[in-house]
CSV table of C-alpha atoms in Angstrom, one decimal:
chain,number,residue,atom,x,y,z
A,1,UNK,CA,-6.2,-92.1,-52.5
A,2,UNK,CA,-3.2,-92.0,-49.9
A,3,UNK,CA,-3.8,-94.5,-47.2
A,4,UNK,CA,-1.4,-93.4,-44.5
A,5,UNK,CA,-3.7,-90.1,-43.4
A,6,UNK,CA,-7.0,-92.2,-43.0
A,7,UNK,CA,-4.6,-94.6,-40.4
A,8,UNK,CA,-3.1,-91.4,-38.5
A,9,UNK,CA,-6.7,-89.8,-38.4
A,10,UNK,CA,-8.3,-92.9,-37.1
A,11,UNK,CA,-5.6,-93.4,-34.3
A,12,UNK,CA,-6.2,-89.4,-33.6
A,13,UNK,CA,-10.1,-89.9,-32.8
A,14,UNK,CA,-9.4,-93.6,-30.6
A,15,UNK,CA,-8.7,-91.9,-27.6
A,16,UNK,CA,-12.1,-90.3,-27.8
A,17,UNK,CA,-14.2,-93.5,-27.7
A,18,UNK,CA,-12.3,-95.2,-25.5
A,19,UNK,CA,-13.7,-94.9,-22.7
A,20,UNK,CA,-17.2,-96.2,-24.2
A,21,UNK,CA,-16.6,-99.9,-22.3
A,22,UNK,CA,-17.2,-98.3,-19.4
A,23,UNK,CA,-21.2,-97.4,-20.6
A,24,UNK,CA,-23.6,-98.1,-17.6
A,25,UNK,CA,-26.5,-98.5,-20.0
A,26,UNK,CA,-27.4,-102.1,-20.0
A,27,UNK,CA,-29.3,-101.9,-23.3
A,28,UNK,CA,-27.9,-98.8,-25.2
A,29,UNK,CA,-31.4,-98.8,-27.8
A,30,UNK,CA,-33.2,-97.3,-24.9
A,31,UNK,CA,-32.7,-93.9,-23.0
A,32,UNK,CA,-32.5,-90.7,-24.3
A,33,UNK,CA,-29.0,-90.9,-25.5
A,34,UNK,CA,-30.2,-93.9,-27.4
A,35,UNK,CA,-29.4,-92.3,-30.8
A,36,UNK,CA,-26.2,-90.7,-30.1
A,37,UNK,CA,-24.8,-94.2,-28.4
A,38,UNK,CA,-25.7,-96.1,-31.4
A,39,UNK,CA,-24.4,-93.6,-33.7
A,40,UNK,CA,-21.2,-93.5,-32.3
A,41,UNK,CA,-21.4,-97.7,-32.5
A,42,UNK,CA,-21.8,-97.2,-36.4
A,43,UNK,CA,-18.6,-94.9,-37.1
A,44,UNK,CA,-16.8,-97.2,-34.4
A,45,UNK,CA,-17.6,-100.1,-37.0
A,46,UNK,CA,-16.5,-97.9,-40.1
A,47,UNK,CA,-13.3,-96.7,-38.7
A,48,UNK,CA,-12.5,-100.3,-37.7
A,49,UNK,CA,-13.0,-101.0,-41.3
A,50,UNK,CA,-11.2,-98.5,-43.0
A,51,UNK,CA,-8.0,-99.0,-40.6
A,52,UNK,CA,-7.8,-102.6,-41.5
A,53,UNK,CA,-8.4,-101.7,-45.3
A,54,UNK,CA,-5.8,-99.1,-45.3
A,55,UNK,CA,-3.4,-101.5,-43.8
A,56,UNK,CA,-4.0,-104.3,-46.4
A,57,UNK,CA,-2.9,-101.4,-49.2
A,58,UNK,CA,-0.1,-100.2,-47.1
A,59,UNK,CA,0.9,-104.1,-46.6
A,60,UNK,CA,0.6,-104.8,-50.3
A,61,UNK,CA,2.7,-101.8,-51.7
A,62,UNK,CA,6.9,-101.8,-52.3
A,63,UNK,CA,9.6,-99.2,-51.4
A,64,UNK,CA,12.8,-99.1,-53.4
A,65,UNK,CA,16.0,-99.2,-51.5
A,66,UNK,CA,19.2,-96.9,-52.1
A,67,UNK,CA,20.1,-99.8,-54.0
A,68,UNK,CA,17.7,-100.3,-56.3
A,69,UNK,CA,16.0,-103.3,-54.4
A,70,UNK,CA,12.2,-103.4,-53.5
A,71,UNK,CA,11.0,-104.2,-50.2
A,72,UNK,CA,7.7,-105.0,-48.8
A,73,UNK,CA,6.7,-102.2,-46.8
A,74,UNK,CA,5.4,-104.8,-44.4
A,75,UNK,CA,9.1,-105.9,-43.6
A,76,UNK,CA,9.4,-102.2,-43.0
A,77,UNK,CA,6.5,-102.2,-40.9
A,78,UNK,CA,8.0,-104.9,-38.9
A,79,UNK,CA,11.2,-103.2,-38.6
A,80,UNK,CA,9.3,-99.9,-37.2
A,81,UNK,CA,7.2,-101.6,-34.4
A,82,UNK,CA,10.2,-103.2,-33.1
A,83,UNK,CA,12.1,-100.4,-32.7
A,84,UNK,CA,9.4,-98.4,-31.1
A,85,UNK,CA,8.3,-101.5,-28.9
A,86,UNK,CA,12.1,-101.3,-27.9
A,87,UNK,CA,12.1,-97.5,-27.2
A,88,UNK,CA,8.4,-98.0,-25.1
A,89,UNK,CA,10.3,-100.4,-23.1
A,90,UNK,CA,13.0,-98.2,-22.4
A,91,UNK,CA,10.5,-95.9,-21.4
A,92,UNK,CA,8.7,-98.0,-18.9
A,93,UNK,CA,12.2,-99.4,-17.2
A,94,UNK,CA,12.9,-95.9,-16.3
A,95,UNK,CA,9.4,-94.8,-14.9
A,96,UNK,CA,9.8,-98.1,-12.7
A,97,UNK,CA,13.1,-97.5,-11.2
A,98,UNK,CA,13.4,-93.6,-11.7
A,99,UNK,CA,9.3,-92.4,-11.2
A,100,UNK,CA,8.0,-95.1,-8.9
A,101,UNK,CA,5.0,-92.5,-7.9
A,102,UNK,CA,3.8,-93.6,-11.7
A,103,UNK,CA,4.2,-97.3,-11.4
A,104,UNK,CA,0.3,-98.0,-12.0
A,105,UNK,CA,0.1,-95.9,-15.2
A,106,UNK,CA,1.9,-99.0,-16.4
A,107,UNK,CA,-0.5,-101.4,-15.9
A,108,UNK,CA,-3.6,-99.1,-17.1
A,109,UNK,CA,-3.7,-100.4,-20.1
A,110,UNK,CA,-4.5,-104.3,-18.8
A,111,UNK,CA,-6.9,-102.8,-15.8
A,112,UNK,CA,-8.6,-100.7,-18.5
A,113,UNK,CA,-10.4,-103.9,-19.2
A,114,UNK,CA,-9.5,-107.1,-16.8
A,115,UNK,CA,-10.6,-104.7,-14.0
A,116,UNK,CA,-14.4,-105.2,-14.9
A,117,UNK,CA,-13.3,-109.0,-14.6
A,118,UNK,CA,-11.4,-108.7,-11.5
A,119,UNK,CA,-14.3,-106.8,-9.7
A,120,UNK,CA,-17.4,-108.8,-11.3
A,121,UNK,CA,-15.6,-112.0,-9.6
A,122,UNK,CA,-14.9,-110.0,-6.6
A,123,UNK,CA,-18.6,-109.0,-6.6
A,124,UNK,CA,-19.4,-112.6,-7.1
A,125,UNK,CA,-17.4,-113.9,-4.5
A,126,UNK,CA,-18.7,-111.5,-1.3
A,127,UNK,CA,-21.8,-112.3,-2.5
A,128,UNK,CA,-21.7,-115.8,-2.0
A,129,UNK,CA,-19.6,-115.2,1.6
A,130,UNK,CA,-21.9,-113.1,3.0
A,131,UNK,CA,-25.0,-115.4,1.5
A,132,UNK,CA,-23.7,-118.4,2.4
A,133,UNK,CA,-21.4,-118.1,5.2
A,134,UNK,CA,-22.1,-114.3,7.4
A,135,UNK,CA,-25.3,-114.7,7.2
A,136,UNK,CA,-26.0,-118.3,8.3
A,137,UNK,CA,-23.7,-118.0,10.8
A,138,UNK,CA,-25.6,-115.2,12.3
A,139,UNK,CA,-29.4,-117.0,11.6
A,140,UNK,CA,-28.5,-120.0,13.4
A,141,UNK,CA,-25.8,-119.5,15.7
A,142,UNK,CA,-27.5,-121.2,18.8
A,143,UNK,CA,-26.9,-125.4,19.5
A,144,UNK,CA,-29.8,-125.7,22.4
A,145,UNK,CA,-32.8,-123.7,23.6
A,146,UNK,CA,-30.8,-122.1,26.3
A,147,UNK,CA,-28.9,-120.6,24.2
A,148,UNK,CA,-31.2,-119.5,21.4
A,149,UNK,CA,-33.1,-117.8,24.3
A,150,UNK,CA,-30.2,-116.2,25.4
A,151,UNK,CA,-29.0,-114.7,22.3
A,152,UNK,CA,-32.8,-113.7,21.7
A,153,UNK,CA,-32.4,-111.7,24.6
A,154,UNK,CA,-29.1,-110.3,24.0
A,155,UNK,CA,-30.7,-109.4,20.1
A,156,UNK,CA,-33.9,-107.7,20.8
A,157,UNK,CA,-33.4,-106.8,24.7
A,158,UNK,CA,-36.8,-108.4,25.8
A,159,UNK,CA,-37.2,-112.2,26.4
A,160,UNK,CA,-38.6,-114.4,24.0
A,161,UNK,CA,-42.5,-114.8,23.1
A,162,UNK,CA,-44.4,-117.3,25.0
A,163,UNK,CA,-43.8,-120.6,23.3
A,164,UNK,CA,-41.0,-120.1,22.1
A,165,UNK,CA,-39.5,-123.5,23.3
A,166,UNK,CA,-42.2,-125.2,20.9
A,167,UNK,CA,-40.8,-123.0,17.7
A,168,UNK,CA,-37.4,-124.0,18.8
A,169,UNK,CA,-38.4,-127.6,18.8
A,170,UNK,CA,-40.3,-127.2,15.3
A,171,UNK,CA,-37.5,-125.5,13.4
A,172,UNK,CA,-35.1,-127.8,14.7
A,173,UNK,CA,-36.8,-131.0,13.6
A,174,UNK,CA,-36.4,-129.9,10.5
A,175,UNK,CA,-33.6,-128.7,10.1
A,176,UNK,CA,-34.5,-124.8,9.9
A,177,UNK,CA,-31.5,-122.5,9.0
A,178,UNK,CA,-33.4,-119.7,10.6
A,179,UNK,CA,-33.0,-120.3,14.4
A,180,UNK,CA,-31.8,-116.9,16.0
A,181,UNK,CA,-32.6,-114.2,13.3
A,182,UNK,CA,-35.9,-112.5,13.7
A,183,UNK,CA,-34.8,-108.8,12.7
A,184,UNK,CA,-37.3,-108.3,9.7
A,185,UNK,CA,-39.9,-109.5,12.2
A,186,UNK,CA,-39.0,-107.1,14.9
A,187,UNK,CA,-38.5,-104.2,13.2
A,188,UNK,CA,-42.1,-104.5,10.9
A,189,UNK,CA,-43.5,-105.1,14.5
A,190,UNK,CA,-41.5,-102.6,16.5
A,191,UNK,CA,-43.6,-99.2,15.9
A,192,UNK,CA,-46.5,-101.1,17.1
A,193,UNK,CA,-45.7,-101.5,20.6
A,194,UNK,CA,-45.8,-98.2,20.7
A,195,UNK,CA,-49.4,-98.1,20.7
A,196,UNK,CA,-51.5,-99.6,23.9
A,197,UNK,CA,-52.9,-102.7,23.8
A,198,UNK,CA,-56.7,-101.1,23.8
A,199,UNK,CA,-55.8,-99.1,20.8
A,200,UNK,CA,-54.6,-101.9,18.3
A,201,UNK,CA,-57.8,-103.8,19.3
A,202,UNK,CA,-59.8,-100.5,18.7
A,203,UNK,CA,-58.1,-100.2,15.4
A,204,UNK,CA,-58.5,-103.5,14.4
A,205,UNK,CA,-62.4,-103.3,14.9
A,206,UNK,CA,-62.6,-100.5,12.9
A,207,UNK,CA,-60.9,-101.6,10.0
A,208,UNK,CA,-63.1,-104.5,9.6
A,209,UNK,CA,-65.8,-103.2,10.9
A,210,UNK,CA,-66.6,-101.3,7.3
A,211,UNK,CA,-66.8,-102.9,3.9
A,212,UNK,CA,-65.4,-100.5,2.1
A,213,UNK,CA,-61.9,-100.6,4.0
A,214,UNK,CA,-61.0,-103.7,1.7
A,215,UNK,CA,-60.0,-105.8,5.0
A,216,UNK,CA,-61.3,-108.9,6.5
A,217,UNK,CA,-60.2,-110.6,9.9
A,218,UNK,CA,-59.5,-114.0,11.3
A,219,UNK,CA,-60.2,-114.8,14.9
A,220,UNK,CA,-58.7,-116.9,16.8
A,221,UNK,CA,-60.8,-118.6,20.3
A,222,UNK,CA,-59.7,-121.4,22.5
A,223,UNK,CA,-57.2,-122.3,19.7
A,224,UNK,CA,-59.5,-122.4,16.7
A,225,UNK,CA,-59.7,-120.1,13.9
A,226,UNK,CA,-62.7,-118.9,12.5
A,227,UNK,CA,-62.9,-115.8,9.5
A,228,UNK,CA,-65.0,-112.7,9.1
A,229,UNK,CA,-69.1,-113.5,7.4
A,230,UNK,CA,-69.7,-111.5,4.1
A,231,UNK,CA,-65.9,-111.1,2.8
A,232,UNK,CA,-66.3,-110.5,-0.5
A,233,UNK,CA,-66.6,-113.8,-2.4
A,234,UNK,CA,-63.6,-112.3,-4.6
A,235,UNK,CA,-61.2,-112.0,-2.4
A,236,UNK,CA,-62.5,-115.1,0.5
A,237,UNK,CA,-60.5,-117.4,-0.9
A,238,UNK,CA,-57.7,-115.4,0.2
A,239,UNK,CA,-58.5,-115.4,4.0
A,240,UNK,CA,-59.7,-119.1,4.2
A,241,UNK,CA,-56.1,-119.6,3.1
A,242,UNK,CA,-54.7,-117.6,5.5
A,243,UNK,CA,-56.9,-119.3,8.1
A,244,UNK,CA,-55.7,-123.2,7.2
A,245,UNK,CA,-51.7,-121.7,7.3
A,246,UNK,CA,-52.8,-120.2,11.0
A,247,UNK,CA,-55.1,-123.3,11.9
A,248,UNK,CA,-51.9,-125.6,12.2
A,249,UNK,CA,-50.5,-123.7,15.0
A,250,UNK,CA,-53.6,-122.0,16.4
A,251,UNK,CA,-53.8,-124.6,19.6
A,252,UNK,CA,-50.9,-122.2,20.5
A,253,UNK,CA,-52.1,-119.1,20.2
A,254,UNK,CA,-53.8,-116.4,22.5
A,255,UNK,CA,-57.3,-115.3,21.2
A,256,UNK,CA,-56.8,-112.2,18.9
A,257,UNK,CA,-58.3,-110.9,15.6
A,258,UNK,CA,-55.6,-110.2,13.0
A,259,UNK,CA,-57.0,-107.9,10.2
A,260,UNK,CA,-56.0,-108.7,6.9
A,261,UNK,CA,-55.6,-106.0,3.1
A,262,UNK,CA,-57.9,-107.6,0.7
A,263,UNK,CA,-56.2,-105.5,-2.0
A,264,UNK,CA,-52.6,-105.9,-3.1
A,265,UNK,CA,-51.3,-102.9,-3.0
A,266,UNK,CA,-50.1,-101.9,0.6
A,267,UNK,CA,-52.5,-100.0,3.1
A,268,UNK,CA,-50.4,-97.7,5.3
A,269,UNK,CA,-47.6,-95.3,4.5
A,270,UNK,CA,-46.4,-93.8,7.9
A,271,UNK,CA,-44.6,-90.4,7.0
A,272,UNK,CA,-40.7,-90.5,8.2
A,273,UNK,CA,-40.9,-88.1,11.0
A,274,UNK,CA,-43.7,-90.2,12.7
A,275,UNK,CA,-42.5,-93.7,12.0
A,276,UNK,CA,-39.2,-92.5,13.6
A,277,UNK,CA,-40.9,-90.9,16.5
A,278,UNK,CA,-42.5,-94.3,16.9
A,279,UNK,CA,-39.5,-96.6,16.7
A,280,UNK,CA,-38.0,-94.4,19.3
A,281,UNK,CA,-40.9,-94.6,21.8
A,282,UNK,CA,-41.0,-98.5,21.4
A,283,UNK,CA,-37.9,-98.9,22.4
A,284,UNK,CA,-37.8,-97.2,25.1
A,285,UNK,CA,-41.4,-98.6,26.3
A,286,UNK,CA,-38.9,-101.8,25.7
A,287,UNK,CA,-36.4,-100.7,27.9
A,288,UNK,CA,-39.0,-99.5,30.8
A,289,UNK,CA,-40.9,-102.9,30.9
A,290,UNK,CA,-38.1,-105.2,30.3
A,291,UNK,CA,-38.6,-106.4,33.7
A,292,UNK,CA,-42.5,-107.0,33.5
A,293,UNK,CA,-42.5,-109.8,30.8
A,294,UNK,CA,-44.3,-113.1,31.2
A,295,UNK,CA,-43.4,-116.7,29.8
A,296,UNK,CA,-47.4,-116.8,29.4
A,297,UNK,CA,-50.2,-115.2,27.9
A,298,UNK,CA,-52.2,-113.1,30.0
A,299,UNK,CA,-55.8,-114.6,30.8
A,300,UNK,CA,-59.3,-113.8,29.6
A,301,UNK,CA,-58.2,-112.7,26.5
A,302,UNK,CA,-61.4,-113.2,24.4
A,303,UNK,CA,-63.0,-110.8,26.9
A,304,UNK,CA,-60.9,-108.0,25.4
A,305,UNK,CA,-61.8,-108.6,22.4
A,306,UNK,CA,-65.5,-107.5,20.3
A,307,UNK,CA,-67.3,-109.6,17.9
A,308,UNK,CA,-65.3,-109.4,14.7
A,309,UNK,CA,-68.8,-108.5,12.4
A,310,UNK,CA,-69.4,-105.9,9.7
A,311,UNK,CA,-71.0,-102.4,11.1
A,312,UNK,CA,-72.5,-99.7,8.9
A,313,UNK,CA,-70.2,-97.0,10.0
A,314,UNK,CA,-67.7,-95.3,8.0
A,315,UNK,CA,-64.0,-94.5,10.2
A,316,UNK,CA,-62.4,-92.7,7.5
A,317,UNK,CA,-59.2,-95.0,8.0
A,318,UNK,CA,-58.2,-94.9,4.4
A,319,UNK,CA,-57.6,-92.0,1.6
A,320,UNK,CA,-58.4,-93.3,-2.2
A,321,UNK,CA,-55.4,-92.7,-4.4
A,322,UNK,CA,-56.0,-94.7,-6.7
A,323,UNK,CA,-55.1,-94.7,-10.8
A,324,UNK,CA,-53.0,-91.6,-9.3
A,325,UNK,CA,-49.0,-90.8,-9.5
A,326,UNK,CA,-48.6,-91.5,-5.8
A,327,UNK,CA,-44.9,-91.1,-5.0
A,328,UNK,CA,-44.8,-87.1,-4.5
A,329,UNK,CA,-48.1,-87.6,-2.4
A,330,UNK,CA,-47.5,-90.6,-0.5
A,331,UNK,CA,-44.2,-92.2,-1.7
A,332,UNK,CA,-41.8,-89.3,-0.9
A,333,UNK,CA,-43.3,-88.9,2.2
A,334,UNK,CA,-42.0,-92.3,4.0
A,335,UNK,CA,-38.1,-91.3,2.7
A,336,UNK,CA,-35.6,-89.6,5.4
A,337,UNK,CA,-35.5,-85.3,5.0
A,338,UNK,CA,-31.6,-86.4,4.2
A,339,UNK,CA,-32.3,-88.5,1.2
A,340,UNK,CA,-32.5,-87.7,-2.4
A,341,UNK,CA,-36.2,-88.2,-2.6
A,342,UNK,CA,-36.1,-85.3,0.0
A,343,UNK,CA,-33.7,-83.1,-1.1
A,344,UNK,CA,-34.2,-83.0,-4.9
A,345,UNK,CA,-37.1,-83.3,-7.3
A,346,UNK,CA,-36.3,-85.5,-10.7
A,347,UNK,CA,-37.5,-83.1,-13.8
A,348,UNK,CA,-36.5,-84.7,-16.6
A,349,UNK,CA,-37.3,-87.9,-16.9
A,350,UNK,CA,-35.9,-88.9,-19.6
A,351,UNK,CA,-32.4,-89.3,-18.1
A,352,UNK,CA,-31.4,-91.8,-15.4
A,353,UNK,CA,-29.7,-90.2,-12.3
A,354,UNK,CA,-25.9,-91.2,-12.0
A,355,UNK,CA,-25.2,-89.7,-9.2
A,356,UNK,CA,-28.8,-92.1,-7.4
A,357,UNK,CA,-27.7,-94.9,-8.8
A,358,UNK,CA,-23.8,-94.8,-7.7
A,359,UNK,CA,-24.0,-95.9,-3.6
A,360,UNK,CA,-25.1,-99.4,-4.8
A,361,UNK,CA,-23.3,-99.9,-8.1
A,362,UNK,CA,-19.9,-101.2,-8.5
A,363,UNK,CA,-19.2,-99.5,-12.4
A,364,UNK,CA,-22.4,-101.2,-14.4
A,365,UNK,CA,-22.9,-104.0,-12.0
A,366,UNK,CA,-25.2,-104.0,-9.0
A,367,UNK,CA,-23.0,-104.0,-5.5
A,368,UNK,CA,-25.9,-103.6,-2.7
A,369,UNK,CA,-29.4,-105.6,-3.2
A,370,UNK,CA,-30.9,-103.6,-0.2
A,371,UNK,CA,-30.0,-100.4,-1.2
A,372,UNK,CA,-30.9,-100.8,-5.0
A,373,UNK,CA,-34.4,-102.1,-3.9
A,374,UNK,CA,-34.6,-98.5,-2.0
A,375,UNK,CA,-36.3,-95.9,-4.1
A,376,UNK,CA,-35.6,-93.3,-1.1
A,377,UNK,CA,-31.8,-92.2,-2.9
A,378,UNK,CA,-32.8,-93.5,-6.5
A,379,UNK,CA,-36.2,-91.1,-7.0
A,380,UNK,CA,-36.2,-91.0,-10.7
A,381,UNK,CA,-37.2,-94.4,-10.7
A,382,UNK,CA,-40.9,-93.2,-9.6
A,383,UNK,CA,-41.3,-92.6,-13.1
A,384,UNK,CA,-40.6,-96.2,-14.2
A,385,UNK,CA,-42.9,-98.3,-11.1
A,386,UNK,CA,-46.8,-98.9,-12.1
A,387,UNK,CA,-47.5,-98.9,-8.6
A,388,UNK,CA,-46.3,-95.2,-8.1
A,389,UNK,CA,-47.3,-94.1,-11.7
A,390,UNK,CA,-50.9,-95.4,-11.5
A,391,UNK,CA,-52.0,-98.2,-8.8
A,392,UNK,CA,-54.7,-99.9,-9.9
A,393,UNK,CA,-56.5,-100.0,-6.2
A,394,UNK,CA,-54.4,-98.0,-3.4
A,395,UNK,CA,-56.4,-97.3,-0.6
A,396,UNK,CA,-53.7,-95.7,1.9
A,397,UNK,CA,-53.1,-94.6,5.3
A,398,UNK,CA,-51.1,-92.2,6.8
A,399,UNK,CA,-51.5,-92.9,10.6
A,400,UNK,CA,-50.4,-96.4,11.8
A,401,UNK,CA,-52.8,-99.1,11.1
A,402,UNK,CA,-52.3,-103.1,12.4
A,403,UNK,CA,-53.3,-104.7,9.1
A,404,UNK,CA,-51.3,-107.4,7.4
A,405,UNK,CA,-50.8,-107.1,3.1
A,406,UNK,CA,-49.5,-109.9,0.8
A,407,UNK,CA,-46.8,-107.6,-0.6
A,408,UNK,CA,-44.8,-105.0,1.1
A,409,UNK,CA,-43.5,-102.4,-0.6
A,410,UNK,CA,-39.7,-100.7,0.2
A,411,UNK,CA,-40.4,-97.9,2.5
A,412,UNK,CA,-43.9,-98.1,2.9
């Protein structure tokens, strides 16, 4: 069998496998190209065997010379690779000098793979800058209260809440590396101050004031906390702990009822248009009032306020989805008109979507956290989350509600 046609046929299907290094799949055994992937992995492995076999028996045989000497073809070989090592560096002096516009063709052979290493240690290393270094710099910027108030101010655009000289003093004494970054707070707060005062204690009352909303409050009078009779002994443990975290600083509160989810799934899943609409009206309710802030809490607060006690009345607050595929009901819903999860439906399921996963991937390597966590431009992932495939207890609601969950999930 000659040898010499299995080398050149092998060296004539390479080019059509390299560019497998460059697979995204993280496990090729899964997927539906699964089969095909691993298939390719086996022939790979055979025609890496039958190369190297074929050069032992080329390497073993003789030539004869003119002159009746036998050389080993492997001298030969030598010889051969020199000369066209010689004629590739020819080559390549000329496209330097001569072709400059093709001077990084040269080096595609050592990017092909020490790129992947260049950018993984790239990746690594804003990582760590903006971990370590942007983003402390921006959480605790401020070296006295003055100017932690200041920059609170110049942040948010509204002074900061009424004791906020005691916080200051709290995180400082121990050495808190948050001292002047609140924006998860404010922006999970913001669509709220859109609604009146009157109308989150309304709403609060309501959602405790039936059993069957799954929510339970904690009160808070003269600086004591006290929480809600007949919780569900399941699920009371939860909200006694949640009332010894809030009874270490309740001697600076105002009197309020916070209502809490029960269930651990989230409650509320504002539609995009609305939330937006929201946003928009809070700040601007921001920018009206800026003026009219207190450093104090307004008086008589536990006035305003009804008993926080179970009622046999039934708001409607809630729709039951649960053990439902939630995400074209609810899930899509909270996602921006522009996004993928608005503009396209994901019908086979079996494939991942390239084209989702490309804003926060750098190659096969994860590039943005934030936007990776976002299922809003990454839709085919629906079909892989429990929660949107089948929640076990998802009581949700579309309207605003003030209730506090354990978890939070992205975009709803």
């Amino acid at each position: 069998m000659p040898k010499a046609p299995i080398t050149l046929q092998n060296g004539r299907w390479h080019p059509y496998f390299r560019n497998g290094w460059k697979s995204t799949y993280i496990c090729p055994l899964t997927g539906a190209t699964a089969l095909f992937t691993t298939s390719l992995q086996i022939l790979g492995l055979a025609l890496d065997t039958v190369t190297l076999i074929a050069f032992g028996e080329l390497g073993r045989q003789c030539t004869r010379r003119s002159d009746g000497r036998r050389v080993q073809t492997a001298v030969l070989w030598g010889f051969v690779l020199i000369g066209v090592s010689a004629v590739w560096l020819l080559v390549a002096f000329l496209i330097y000098f001569f072709l400059p516009q093709h001077r990084h063709e040269l080096l595609s052979f050592s990017s092909l793979y020490l790129g992947s290493v260049i950018k993984l240690s790239l990746i690594f290393a804003c990582a760590f800058v903006s971990a370590s270094c942007l983003w402390a710099a921006k959480a605790k910027s401020s070296q006295n209260l003055q100017d932690a108030v200041a920059e609170y101010q110049r942040r948010y655009k509204h002074p900061p809440p009424p004791g906020f000289d005691l916080w200051y003093k709290y995180a400082t004494e121990r050495s808190s590396v948050v001292i002047d970054d609140y924006d998860q707070i404010y922006e999970d707060l913001l669509p709220f101050r859109a609604l009146s005062p009157r109308t989150l204690r309304e709403l609060t009352y309501a959602l405790a004031a039936d059993h069957s909303n799954d929510v339970a409050t904690v009160s808070i009078r003269g600086g004591t906390t006290q929480i809600q009779e007949d919780i569900l002994p399941t699920h009371r443990w939860m909200i006694e702990g949640v009332a010894k975290m809030i009874g270490a600083v309740s001697q600076h509160l105002p009197d309020m009822d916070i209502a809490f989810n029960l269930n651990d799934e989230c409650r509320v899943a504002v539609p995009w248009g609305d939330i937006t609409a929201l946003h928009n009206s809070a700040k601007s309710h921001i920018h009206r009032s800026t003026g009219n802030f207190t450093g104090s809490w307004s008086e008589n607060r536990a006035s305003t306020w009804g008993p926080s006690e179970p009622a046999k009345v039934t708001h409607g607050l809630f729709t039951d989805t649960s053990f439902q595929q939630v995400y074209d009901l609810v899930g899509r819903s909270v996602c921006p008109p522009s996004s993928k999860a608005g503009t396209s439906f994901v019908w086979d399921r079996r494939k991942i979507c390239l084209d989702c996963t490309s804003p926060h991937s750098l190659e096969q390597f994860l590039s943005n956290w934030t936007l990776a966590s976002d299922i809003c431009h990454q839709p085919d992932l629906a079909s892989l989350s429990g929660f949107y495939l089948s929640p076990s207890a998802f009581k949700v609601s579309r309207p605003l509600l003030p209730v506090f969950s354990q978890s939070k999930n992205i975009r709803i």
